[in-house]
Amino acid sequence: MESTEATIRINWIVNTTVIDVRMIEDQWFVHFDGSRESMAFGHKSEPKPFEIGDEVEITFRKVKHAKP
């Protein structure tokens, strides 16, 4: 028997600009305009992921509901 639970996917799309890219403890960190945090994007052995001024689109999509 198939599950009757509906799958709901809600997307949030954020268009923003890279305002800083720096190496912190062997990791690339990228700071986006409008955010208070920087995100890690790989090890120092990997190419620099973005340049300051790059325009990016960030998509957030729920892939699984938390169980109550």
PDB file of C-alpha atoms in Angstrom, residues 33-62:
ATOM      1  CA  ASP A  33      25.368  40.488   0.904  1.00  0.00           C
ATOM      2  CA  GLY A  34      22.405  40.551   3.311  1.00  0.00           C
ATOM      3  CA  SER A  35      23.744  37.754   5.525  1.00  0.00           C
ATOM      4  CA  ARG A  36      25.398  37.882   8.929  1.00  0.00           C
ATOM      5  CA  GLU A  37      27.229  34.584   8.407  1.00  0.00           C
ATOM      6  CA  SER A  38      29.845  33.215   6.069  1.00  0.00           C
ATOM      7  CA  MET A  39      29.537  29.734   4.594  1.00  0.00           C
ATOM      8  CA  ALA A  40      32.356  27.215   4.132  1.00  0.00           C
ATOM      9  CA  PHE A  41      32.916  26.166   0.512  1.00  0.00           C
ATOM     10  CA  GLY A  42      35.805  23.762   0.514  1.00  0.00           C
ATOM     11  CA  HIS A  43      39.387  23.109   1.531  1.00  0.00           C
ATOM     12  CA  LYS A  44      42.341  25.331   0.652  1.00  0.00           C
ATOM     13  CA  SER A  45      43.516  22.675  -1.830  1.00  0.00           C
ATOM     14  CA  GLU A  46      40.387  23.346  -3.897  1.00  0.00           C
ATOM     15  CA  PRO A  47      40.004  26.334  -6.240  1.00  0.00           C
ATOM     16  CA  LYS A  48      38.611  29.554  -4.822  1.00  0.00           C
ATOM     17  CA  PRO A  49      34.830  29.062  -5.127  1.00  0.00           C
ATOM     18  CA  PHE A  50      33.747  32.657  -5.858  1.00  0.00           C
ATOM     19  CA  GLU A  51      35.130  36.126  -6.464  1.00  0.00           C
ATOM     20  CA  ILE A  52      33.987  39.324  -4.726  1.00  0.00           C
ATOM     21  CA  GLY A  53      31.245  40.839  -6.845  1.00  0.00           C
ATOM     22  CA  ASP A  54      29.963  37.526  -8.241  1.00  0.00           C
ATOM     23  CA  GLU A  55      26.166  37.429  -8.379  1.00  0.00           C
ATOM     24  CA  VAL A  56      24.675  34.164  -7.148  1.00  0.00           C
ATOM     25  CA  GLU A  57      21.303  32.523  -6.716  1.00  0.00           C
ATOM     26  CA  ILE A  58      20.823  30.491  -3.531  1.00  0.00           C
ATOM     27  CA  THR A  59      17.895  28.061  -3.371  1.00  0.00           C
ATOM     28  CA  PHE A  60      16.510  26.604  -0.144  1.00  0.00           C
ATOM     29  CA  ARG A  61      14.208  23.620  -0.556  1.00  0.00           C
ATOM     30  CA  LYS A  62      12.678  21.446   2.129  1.00  0.00           C
TER      31      LYS A  62
END
